[in-house]
Structures are given as structure tokens and as C-alpha cells.
Coordinates of C-alpha atoms and ligand atoms in Angstrom, one line a residue:
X922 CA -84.3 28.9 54.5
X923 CA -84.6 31.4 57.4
X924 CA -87.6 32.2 59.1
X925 CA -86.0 35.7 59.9
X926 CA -86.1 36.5 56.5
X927 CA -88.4 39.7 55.3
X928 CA -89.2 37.8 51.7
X929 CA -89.4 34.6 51.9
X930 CA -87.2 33.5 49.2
X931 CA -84.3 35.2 50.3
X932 CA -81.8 33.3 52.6
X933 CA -80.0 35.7 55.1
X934 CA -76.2 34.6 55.3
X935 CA -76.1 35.7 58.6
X936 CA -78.8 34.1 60.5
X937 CA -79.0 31.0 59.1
X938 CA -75.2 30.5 58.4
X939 CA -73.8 31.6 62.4
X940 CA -73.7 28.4 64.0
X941 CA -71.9 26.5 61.2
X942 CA -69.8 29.7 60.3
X943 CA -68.7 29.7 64.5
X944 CA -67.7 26.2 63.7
X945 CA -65.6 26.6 61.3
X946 CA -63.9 29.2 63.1
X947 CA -63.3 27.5 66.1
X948 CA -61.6 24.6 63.7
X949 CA -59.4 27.1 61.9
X950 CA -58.7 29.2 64.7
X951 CA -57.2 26.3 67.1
X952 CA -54.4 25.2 64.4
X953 CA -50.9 26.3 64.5
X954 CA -50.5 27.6 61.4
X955 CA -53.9 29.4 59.8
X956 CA -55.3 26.8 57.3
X957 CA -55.2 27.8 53.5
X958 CA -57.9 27.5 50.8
X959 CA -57.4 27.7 46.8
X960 CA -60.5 28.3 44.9
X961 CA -60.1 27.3 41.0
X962 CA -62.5 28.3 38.8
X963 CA -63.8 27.0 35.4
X964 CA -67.0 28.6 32.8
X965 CA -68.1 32.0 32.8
X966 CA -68.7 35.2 34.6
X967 CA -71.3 34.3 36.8
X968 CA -68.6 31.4 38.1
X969 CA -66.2 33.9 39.3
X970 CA -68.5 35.9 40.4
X971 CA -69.9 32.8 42.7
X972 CA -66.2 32.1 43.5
X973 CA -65.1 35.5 44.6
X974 CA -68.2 34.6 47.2
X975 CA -66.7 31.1 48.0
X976 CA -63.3 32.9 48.6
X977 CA -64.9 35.4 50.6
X978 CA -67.1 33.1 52.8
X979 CA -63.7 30.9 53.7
X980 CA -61.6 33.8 54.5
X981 CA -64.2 35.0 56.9
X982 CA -63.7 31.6 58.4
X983 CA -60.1 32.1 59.6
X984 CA -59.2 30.3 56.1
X985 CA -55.9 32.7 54.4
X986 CA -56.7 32.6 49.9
X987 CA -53.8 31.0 48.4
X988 CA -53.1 31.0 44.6
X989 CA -51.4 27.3 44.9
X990 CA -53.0 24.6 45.5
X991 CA -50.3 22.6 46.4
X992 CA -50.0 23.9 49.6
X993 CA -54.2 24.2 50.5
X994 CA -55.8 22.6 53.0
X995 CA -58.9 23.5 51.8
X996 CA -59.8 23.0 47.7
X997 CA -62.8 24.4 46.1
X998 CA -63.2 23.8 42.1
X999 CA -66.1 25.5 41.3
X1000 CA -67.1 23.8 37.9
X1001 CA -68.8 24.6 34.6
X1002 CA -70.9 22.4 32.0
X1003 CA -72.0 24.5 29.5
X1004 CA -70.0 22.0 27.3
X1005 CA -68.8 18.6 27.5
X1006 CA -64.8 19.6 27.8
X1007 CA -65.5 22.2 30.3
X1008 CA -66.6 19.1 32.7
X1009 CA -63.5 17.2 31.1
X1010 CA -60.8 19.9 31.7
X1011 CA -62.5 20.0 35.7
X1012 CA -62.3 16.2 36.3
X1013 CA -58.8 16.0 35.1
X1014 CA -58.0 18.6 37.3
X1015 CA -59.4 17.1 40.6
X1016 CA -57.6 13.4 39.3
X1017 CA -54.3 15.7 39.5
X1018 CA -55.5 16.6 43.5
X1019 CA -55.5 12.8 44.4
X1020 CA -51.7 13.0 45.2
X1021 CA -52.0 16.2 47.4
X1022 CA -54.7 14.2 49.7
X1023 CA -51.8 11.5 49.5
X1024 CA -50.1 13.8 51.1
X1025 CA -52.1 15.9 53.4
X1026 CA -55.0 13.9 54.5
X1027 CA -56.4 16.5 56.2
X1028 CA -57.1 18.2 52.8
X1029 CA -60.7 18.9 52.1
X1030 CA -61.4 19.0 48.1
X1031 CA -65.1 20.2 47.6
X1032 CA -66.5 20.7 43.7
X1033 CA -69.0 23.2 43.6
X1034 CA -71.2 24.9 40.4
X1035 CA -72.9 23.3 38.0
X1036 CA -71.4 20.9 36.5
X1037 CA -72.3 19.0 40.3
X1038 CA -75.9 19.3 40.0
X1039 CA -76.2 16.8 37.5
X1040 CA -76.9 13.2 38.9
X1041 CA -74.5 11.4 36.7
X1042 CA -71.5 13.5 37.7
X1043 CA -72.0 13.2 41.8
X1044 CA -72.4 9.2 40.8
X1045 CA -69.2 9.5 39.0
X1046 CA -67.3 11.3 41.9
X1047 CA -69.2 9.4 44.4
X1048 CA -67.3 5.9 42.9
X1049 CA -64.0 7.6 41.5
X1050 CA -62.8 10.2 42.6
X1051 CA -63.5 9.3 46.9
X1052 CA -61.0 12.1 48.0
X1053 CA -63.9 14.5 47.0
X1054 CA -65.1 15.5 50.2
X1055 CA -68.5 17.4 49.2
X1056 CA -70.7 18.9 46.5
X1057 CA -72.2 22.3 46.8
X1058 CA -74.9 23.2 43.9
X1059 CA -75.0 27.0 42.9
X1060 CA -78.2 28.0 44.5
X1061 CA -77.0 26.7 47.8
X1062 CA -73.2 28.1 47.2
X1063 CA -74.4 29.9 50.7
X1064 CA -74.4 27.1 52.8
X1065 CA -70.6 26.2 52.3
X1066 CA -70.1 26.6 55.7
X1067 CA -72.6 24.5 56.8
X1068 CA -70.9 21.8 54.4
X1069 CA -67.1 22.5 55.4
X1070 CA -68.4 22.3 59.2
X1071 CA -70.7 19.0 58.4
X1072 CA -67.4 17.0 56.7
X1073 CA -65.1 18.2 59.4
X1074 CA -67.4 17.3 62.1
X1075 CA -69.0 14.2 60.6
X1076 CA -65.7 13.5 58.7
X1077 CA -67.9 11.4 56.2
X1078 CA -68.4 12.7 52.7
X1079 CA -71.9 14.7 51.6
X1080 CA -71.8 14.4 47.4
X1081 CA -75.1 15.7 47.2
X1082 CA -77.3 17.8 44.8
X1083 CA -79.4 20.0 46.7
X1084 CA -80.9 22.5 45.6
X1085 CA -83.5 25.8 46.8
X1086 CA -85.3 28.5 45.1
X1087 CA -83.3 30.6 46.7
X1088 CA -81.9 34.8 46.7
X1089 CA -78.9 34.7 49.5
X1090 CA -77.5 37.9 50.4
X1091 CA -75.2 38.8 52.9
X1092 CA -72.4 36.8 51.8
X1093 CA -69.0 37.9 52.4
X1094 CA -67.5 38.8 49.0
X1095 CA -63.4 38.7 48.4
X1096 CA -63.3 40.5 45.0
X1097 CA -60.7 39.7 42.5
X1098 CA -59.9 43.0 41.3
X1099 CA -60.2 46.7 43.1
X1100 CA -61.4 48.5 39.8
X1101 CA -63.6 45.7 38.4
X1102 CA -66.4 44.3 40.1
X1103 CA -69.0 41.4 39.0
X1104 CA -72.8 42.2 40.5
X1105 CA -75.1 39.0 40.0
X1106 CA -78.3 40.6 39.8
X1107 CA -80.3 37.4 39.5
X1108 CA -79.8 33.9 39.5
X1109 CA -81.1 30.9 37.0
X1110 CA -82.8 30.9 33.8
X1111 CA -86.2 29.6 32.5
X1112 CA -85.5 29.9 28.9
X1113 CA -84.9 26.2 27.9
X1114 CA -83.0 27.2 24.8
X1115 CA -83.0 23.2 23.7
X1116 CA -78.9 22.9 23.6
X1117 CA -78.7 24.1 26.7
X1118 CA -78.0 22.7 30.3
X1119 CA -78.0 25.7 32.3
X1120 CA -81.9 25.7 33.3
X1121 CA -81.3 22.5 34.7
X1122 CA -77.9 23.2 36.5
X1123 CA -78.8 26.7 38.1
X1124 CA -82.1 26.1 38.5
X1125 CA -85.6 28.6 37.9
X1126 CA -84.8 32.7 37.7
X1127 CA -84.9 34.4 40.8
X1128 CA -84.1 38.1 40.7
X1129 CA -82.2 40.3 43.2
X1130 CA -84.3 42.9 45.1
X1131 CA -83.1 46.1 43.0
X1132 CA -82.9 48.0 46.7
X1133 CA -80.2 45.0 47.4
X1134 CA -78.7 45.3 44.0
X1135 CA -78.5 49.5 44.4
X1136 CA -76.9 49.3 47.5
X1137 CA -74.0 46.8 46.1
X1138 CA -73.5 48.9 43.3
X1139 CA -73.2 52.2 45.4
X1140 CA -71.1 50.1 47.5
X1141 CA -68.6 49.6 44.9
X1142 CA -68.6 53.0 43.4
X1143 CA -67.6 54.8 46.8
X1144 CA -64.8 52.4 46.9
X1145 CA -63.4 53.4 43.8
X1146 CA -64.8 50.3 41.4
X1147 CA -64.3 51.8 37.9
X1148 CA -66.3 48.9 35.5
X1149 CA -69.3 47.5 37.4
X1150 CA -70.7 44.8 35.1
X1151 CA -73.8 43.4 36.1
X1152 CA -74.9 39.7 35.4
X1153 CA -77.1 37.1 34.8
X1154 CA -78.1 34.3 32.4
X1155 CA -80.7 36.5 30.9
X1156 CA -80.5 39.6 32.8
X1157 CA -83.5 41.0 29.8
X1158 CA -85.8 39.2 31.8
X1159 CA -84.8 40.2 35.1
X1160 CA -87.8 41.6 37.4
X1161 CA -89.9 39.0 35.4
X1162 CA -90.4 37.3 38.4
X1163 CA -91.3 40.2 40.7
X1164 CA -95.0 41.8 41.1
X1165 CA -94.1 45.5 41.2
X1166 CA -93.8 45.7 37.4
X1167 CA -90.0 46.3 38.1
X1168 CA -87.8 45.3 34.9
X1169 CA -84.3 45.5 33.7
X1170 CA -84.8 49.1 32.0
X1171 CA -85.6 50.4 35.5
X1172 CA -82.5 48.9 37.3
X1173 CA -80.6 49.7 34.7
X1174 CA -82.0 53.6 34.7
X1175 CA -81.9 53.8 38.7
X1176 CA -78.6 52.8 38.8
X1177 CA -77.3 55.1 35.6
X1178 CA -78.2 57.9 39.1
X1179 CA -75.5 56.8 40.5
X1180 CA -72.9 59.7 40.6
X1181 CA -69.3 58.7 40.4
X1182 CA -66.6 57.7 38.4
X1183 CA -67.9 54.5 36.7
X1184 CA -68.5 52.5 33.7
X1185 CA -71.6 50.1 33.9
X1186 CA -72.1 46.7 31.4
X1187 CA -74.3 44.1 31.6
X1188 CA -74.5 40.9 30.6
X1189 CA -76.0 38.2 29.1
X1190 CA -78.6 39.1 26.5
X1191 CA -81.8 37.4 24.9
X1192 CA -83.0 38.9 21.7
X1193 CA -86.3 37.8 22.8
X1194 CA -86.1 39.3 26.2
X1195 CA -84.2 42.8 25.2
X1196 CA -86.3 45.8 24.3
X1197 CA -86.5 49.3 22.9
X1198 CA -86.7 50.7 26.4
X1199 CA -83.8 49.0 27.5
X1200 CA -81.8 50.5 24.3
X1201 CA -83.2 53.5 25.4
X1202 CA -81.6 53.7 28.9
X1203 CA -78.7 52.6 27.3
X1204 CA -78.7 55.8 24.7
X1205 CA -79.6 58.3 26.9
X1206 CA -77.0 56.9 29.8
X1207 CA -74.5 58.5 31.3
X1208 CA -72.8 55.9 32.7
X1209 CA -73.5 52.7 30.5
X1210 CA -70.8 52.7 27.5
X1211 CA -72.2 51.9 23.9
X1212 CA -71.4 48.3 23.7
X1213 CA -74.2 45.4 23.8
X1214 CA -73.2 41.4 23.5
X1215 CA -76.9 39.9 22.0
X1216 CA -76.0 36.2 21.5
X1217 CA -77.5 35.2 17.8
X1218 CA -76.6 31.1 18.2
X1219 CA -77.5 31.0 14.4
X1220 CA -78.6 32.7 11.2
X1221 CA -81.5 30.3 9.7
X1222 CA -84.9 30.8 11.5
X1223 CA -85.9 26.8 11.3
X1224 CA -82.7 26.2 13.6
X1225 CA -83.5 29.3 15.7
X1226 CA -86.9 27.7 16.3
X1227 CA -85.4 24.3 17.3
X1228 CA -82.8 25.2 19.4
X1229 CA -86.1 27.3 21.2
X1230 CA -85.2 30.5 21.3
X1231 CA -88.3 32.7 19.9
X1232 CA -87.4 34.9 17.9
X1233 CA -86.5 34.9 14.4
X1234 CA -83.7 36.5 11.9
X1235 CA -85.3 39.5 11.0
X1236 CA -86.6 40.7 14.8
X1237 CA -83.1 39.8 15.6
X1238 CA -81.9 42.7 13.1
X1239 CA -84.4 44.8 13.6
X1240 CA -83.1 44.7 17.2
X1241 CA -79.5 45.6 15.7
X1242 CA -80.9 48.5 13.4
X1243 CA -82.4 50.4 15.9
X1244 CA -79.2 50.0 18.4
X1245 CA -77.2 51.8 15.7
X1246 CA -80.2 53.9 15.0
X1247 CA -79.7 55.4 18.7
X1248 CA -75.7 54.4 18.8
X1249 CA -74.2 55.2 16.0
X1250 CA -71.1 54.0 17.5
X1251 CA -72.2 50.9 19.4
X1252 CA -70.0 47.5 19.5
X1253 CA -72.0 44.3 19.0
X1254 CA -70.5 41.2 20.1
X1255 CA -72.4 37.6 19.9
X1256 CA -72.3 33.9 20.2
X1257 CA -73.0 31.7 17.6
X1258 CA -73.0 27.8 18.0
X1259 CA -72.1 26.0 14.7
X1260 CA -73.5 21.9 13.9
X1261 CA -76.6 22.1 15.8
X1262 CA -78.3 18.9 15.1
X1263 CA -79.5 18.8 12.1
X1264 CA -78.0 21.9 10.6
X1265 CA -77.8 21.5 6.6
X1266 CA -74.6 23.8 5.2
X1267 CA -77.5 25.9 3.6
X1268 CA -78.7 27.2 7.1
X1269 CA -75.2 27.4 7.9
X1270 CA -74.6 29.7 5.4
X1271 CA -77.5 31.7 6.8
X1272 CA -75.1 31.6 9.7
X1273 CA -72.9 33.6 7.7
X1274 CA -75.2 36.1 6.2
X1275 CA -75.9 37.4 9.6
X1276 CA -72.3 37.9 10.2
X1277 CA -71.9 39.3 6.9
X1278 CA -74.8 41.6 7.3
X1279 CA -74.4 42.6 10.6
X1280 CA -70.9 43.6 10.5
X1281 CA -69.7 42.1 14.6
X1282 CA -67.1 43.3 16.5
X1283 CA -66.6 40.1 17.7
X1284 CA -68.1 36.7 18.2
X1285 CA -67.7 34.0 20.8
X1286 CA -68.5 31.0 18.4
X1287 CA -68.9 27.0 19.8
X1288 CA -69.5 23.7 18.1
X1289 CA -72.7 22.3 19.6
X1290 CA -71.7 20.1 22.6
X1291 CA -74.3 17.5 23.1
X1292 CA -75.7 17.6 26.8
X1293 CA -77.0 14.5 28.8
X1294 CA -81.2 15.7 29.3
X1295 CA -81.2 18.5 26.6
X1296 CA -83.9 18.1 24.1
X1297 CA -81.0 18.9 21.1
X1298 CA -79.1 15.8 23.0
X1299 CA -81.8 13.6 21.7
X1300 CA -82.3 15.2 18.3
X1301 CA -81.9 13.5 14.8
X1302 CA -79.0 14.4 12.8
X1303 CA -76.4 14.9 14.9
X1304 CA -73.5 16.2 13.3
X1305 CA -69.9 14.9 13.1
X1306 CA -67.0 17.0 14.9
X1307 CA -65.3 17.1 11.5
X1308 CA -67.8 19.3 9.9
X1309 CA -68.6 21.2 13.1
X1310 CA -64.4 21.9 12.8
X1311 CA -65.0 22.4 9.4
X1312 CA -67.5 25.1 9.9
X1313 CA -66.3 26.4 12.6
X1314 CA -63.2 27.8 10.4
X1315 CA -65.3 29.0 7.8
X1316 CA -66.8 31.2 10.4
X1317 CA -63.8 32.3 12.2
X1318 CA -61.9 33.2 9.0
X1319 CA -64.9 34.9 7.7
X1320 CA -65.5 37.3 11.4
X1321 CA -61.7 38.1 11.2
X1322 CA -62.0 39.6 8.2
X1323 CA -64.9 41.6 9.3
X1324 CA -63.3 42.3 12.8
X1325 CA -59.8 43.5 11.1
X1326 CA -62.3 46.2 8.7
X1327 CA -64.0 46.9 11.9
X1328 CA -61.4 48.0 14.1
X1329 CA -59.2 49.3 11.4
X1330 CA -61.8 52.2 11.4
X1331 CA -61.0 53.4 14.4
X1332 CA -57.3 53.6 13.7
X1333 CA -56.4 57.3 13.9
X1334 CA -58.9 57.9 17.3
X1335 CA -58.3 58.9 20.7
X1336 CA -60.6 56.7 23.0
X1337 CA -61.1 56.5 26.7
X1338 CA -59.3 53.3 28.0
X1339 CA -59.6 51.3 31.4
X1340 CA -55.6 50.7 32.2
X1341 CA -55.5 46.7 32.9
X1342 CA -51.7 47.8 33.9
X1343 CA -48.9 45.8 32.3
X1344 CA -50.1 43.3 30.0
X1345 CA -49.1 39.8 31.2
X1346 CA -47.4 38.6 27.9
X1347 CA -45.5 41.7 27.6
X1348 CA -44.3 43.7 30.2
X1349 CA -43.0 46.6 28.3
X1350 CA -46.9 47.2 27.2
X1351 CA -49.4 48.1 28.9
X1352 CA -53.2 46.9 27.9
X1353 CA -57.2 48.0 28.4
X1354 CA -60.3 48.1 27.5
X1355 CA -62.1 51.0 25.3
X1356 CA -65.6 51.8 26.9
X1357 CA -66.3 49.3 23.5
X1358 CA -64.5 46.6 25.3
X1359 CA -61.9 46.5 22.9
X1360 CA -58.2 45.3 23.6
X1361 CA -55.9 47.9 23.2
X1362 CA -52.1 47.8 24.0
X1363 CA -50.3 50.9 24.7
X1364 CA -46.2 51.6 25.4
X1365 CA -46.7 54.3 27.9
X1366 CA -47.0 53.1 32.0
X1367 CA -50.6 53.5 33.4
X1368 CA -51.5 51.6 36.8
X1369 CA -54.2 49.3 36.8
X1370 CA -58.0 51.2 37.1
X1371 CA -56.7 54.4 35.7
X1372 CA -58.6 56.2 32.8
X1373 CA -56.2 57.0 29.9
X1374 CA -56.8 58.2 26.4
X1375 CA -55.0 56.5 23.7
X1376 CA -54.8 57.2 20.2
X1377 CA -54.8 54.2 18.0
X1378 CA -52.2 53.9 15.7
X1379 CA -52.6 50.1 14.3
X1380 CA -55.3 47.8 14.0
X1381 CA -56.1 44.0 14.3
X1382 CA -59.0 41.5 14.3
X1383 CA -58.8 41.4 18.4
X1384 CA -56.6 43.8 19.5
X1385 CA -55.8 48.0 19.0
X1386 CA -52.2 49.5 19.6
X1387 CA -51.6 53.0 20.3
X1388 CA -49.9 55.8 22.5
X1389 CA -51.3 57.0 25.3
X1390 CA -52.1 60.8 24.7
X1391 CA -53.2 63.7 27.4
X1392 CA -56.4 63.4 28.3
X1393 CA -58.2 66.0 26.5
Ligands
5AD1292 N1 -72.9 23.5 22.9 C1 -72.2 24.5 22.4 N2 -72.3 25.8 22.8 C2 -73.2 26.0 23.8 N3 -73.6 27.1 24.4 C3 -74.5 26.8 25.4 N4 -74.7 25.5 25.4 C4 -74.0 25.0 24.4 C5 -73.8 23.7 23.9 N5 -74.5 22.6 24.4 C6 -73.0 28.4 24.1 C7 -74.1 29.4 23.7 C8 -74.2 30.4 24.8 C9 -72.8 30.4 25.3 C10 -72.6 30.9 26.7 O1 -72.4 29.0 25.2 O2 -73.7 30.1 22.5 O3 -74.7 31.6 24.5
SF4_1293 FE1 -78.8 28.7 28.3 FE2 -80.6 29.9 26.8 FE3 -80.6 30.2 29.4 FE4 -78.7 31.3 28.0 S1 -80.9 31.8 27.8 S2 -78.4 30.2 29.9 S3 -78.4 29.8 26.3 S4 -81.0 28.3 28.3

């Protein structure tokens, strides 16, 4: 960690980073033909968001971004483990990379994210897979130059887990998208949610200095970003950490100031963690649209209070009532995991209550993945795939029903869309994103990051369909 540092749990890219970043440099720089790097990424937001940063950090090495990886001389596969096939789908992945080192032994394959920072992973790549050249945990995703530099220097492998409580700004960022931007505004989680392997895997919360976090996010606006979405495991509990009293209400509120053209989401949620004051901001915003993803996990309060999560049904609908108290027109999307250990078909009716009660835009709904060193791992009652399949379907068929009657109400509407431009499965249509972060597919052209209106003509559980209109 640098000494140069004003707080001392923030790393500073710059100063601690030069020597390793000028070595990389010097390696790139003295080829023939400019080296290329393919970054592949698996799991959620906050992984893109941490590769658009690996991406960024090897192109400022002399490295050109390549969307094959057939022809890379550098690999980065930053992983996920939030469930048990996410590490599968990785590791067959990097089996398939074995025959590109065949080919190009100068190839440099480096796993990073979380599903590395678990001991019984690095021993697994350390004996099978020995064309991985290094590790790179998520807290220290900063120090990839000092890695790359290390294993081209040292040309011996580093499949290590380390680890820092650690804030690193300054890192070069090569964003995906020019109208869509991901802002990590803290890092980790301390919630221990008993299923769960991400406290162990990214480590204790740390939060972004909101001066830090403003500055990004005025950043992005001046350059024309349109949907800033800012994230975080729990970002309801963001500030937690920070003496001033600061929380997520304020950042939210300070940077609602911002004035521009510009659409600001947030995610993820904690019923325990999210507040009045937070729905508050969000009703009296002008920038933050009226859609709110509060994950649920499951319906029965005994399950709720083994899977640790603190709080129970009811606060968790009293939570919902008063967001459609102040937003009448709010979209409220969840997640729900289905078999937790233990789980009788009672309590997984409960499951369905909710859904039936609450009414969902959408869901985002998992079997329970049993993970090596979570306490639910180790629980009595485990429960077999078949009726986590089972249940699963019962779910799904019952939130499509409710999704169809949801959306069908807005059939008839004009809403504000973010143009996504063409839509990749069908050219002739064009698809967005309502300011409820709905799908809608339209016929008329709009380029990608322009604001249209479109009525909607037809409705389905996951998708709207309409004509774009004059904006009004
Ligand atoms: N098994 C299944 N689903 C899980 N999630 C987290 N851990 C597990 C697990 N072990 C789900 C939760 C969380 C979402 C991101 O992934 O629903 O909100
Ligand atoms: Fe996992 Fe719970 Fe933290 Fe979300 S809040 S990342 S589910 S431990």
C-alpha cells in the first residue's frame, strides 16, 4: 500500500503501480507487432465493471483489446463463484486455452476475480491447469501490472491469493459502452448472508470517498454517459464504514445535483440496509428513475433467518408499501433462491405468497448452489436438484403470469426509452430500456444512447413492443 497515500486505505494506481507499469511498457513497446490482450468475463456487474479496469490498465500498457482470444498474447478470465457452475463454465473455458499456449508459448493466461480467492481453486489450477500463469484476487485487481511484469520477468508462475483492505483509485478504465457506465462505489460485503461466498471472495466493505465517487460521476456526465448505474454488493450500507456520518442517501442526493442529461440506478439492495430516506431521495429525484431491485431470497421468515439475513416478511413489505406509497409507478425486481437447505414445500409456498402479493416486475430466481466454507454448505437437509428444478418451475410459471399482467398495463403508453440501437437478434428492430428497465423493441432506427419515446403496442412477460413516437 503507498505511503503517499492521503487515507491510508486507499492505494494510489499511480505511485505505487509506475515501476511495474514502465516495465510492462518497455516489454510491449520493443515487439514488432503490439501485443494483444482478451479479457473474458463471467458473474455480475461488479465483474465487468472490474474488467473494464483490467482492460484499461493493459491498454495503458502498450497492450491493443481484442475480442478473440485466439489471437491474444495476453488472456485475462476474470471469474465468478457465486454458484458452483459459474466456476464450472470458467474452468472449461481456460481447459479450451491449453491449445493456444500450445501454440503461442509466449501467451500469458491470468484468472482473476473471485472465484481465485478460494484456496481450493488456486490448488486446483496450481496441479492442472500449469499454462495458468497468475492469480489476481479482486481487492488487489490494481496490482495487475505488478503481476504481468513479475511472470514476464521472473517467467515463473505466482497462483496466489492475496489479498488487502484496500480502496485503489486511479486506475485507468476502458469502458465498454459510451452511453452506459458502471461506478463501483464500494467494494466487499460484511453481511454473511449464510449461502453466500462473496464475503469471503471480495473481502470486508470498504467504501469509495464520495469526493472520488462525485468526481467519476461528473466525469461521465460531461462526456455524454446517459445511464450511470452505481454498484456494490450492498451499496445500503455504503458509508457504514466511514466516521463522517456519510451514507448512501447522501451520495445518492449529492449526486441527483448533478445537472446533465442522465439517468442514475444503483444496485444491489439489502432490505435490512435500505431505508425510508433512501426512498426518499429516490421520490424526490430528478435524475434517479422509479425502479428499485430489493433481493427477497425467500418468503418464510424461519428460512430468512437461516440464510442470515435480518429481516423478516412483513418489514420486507412494509419496505415495498411505502416505495409505492411515494412511487406509485415504481418497478420492483428481486432475487429469490429456491431449496435452501432445509426448505419444506410449505415455506416454499411462502415463497410464492410474496410473489403473489407483491406483484414483481421481474425476478432473477436460483436454486441454492452449495458453497465450500458457507455455513448453509454445512446445513442439514440439503435438498435434491430435482425438487430445486421442480420448484424452480413452479416459481417461474407463477412470475410469468404476473410479469405478462404487469407489463400488459402499460400497453397503450408512451415511455421514455434508452436506444440500445439494433437489437442483436434482429436487425430490423431496434431495442431499450424504459427508465423501469424494461425491454422494449421498437421498428423505427434510433442510434445507440439516444432518448426516444415509444408507445407500446403489445406486451410480454420480458419484453414491450411499440413505435417510436415524437417526443412530446
Ligand atoms: N446459491 C444460489 N444462489 C445464490 N445467490 C448467492 N449465492 C447463492 C448460492 N449459493 C444468489 C442470491 C443473490 C444473487 C446475486 O445470487 O439470490 O442475491
Ligand atoms: Fe452475498 Fe448477502 Fe453480501 Fe449479497 S449481501 S453479496 S447475498 S453475503
Amino acid at each position: 500500500m503507498s505511503k503517499n497515500c492521503a487515507k491510508n486505505t486507499t492505494a494510489c494506481v499511480d505511485s505505487d503501480m509506475t515501476p511495474y507499469i514502465n516495465a510492462v511498457r518497455a516489454y510491449t513497446a520493443a515487439r514488432a507487432v503490439a501485443p494483444r490482450c482478451f479479457v473474458l468475463t463471467f458473474g455480475c456487474q461488479q465483474n465487468v465493471a472490474d474488467s473494464e479496469r483490467l482492460a484499461g490498465m493493459a491498454a495503458s500498457m502498450g497492450y491493443v483489446i481484442t475480442d478473440t482470444p485466439e489471437q491474444a498474447d495476453l488472456i485475462l478470465v476474470n471469474t465468478c463463484a457465486i454458484r458452483e457452475h459459474a466456476e464450472q463454465k470458467a474452468l472449461s473455458v481456460v481447459g479450451q486455452y491449453k491449445h493456444l499456449r500450445e501454440k503461442n508459448p509466449d501467451l500469458i493466461i491470468g484468472l482473476c476475480g473471485c472465484m481465485v480467492a478460494q484456496e481450493h481453486r488456486r490448488a486446483e489450477l496450481k496441479k492442472s491447469y500449469p499454462y495458468v500463469s497468475f492469480t489476481l484476487c479482486t481487492s488487489v485487481l490494481y496490482r495487475l501490472p505488478q503481476y504481468l511484469a513479475e511472470v514476464l520477468e521472473k517467467g515463473k508462475r505466482k497462483i496466489v491469493g492475496e489479498e488487502e483492505h484496500t480502496v485503489a483509485e486511479g486506475c485507468p478504465v476502458r469502458r465498454e459502452s459510451n452511453y452506459r457506465a458502471w461506478v463501483s462505489i464500494m467494494y466487499g460485503c460484511n453481511n454473511f448472508c449464510s449461502y453466500c461466498i462473496v464475503p469471503y471472495v471480495r473481502g470486508r466493505e470498504r467504501s469509495r470517498a464520495p469526493d472520488d465517487i462525485i468526481a467519476e460521476v461528473k466525469g461521465l456526465v460531461e462526456s455524454g454517459y446517459k445511464e450511470i448505474t452505481l454498484l456494490g454488493q450492498n451499496v445500503n450500507s455504503y458509508g457504514k464504514d466511514r466516521a463522517d456520518g456519510y451514507r448512501f442517501p447522501h451520495l445518492l442526493a449529492d449526486l441527483d445535483k448533478i445537472e446533465g442529461d442522465f439517468i442514475l440506478r444503483f444496485m444491489t439492495s439489502h432490505p435490512k440496509d435500505a431505508t425510508r430516506e433512501l426512498i426518499d431521495v429516490m421520490a424526490a429525484g430528478r435524475h434517479i428513475p422509479h425502479s428499485f431491485h430489493l433481493p427477497l431470497q425467500a418468503g418464510s421468515d424461519r428460512i430468512l433467518s437461516l440464510m442470515n439475513r435480518h429481516y423478516t416478511r412483513e418489514k420486507y413489505l412494509e419496505m415495498i408499501s411505502y416505495m409505492r406509497e411515494k412511487m406509485p409507478d415504481i418497478s420492483i425486481t428481486t432475487d429469490i433462491i429456491v431449496a435452501f437447505p432445509s426448505e419444506t414445500e410449505a415455506e416454499f409456498e411462502e415463497t410464492l405468497d410474496v410473489l403473489r402479493h407483491v406483484r414483481f416486475d421481474m425476478i432473477y430466481s436460483f436454486i441454492y448452489s452449495p458453497r465450500k466454507g458457507t455455513p448453509a454448505a454445512a446445513m442439514e437437509g440439503q435438498i435434491p436438484h430435482d425438487v430445486g428444478a421442480a420448484r424452480m418451475n413452479r416459481l417461474l410459471a407463477l412470475q410469468n403470469e404476473i410479469a405478462d399482467a404487469q407489463n400488459e398495463k402499460l400497453v397503450g403508453q408512451c415511455l421514455r426509452v434508452l436506444s440500445e440501437g439494433e437489437s442483436k437478434t434482429d436487425p430490423s428492430t431496434y431495442t431499450g430500456r424504459t427508465d423501469q428497465n424494461k425491454i422494449v423493441f421498437f421498428t423505427d432506427p434510433a442510434r445507440e444512447g439516444e432518448w426516444v419515446t415509444v408507445k407500446i403496442e403489445r406486451a410480454a412477460a420480458f419484453a414491450l413492443y411499440g413505435t417510436k413516437v415524437n417526443k412530446a
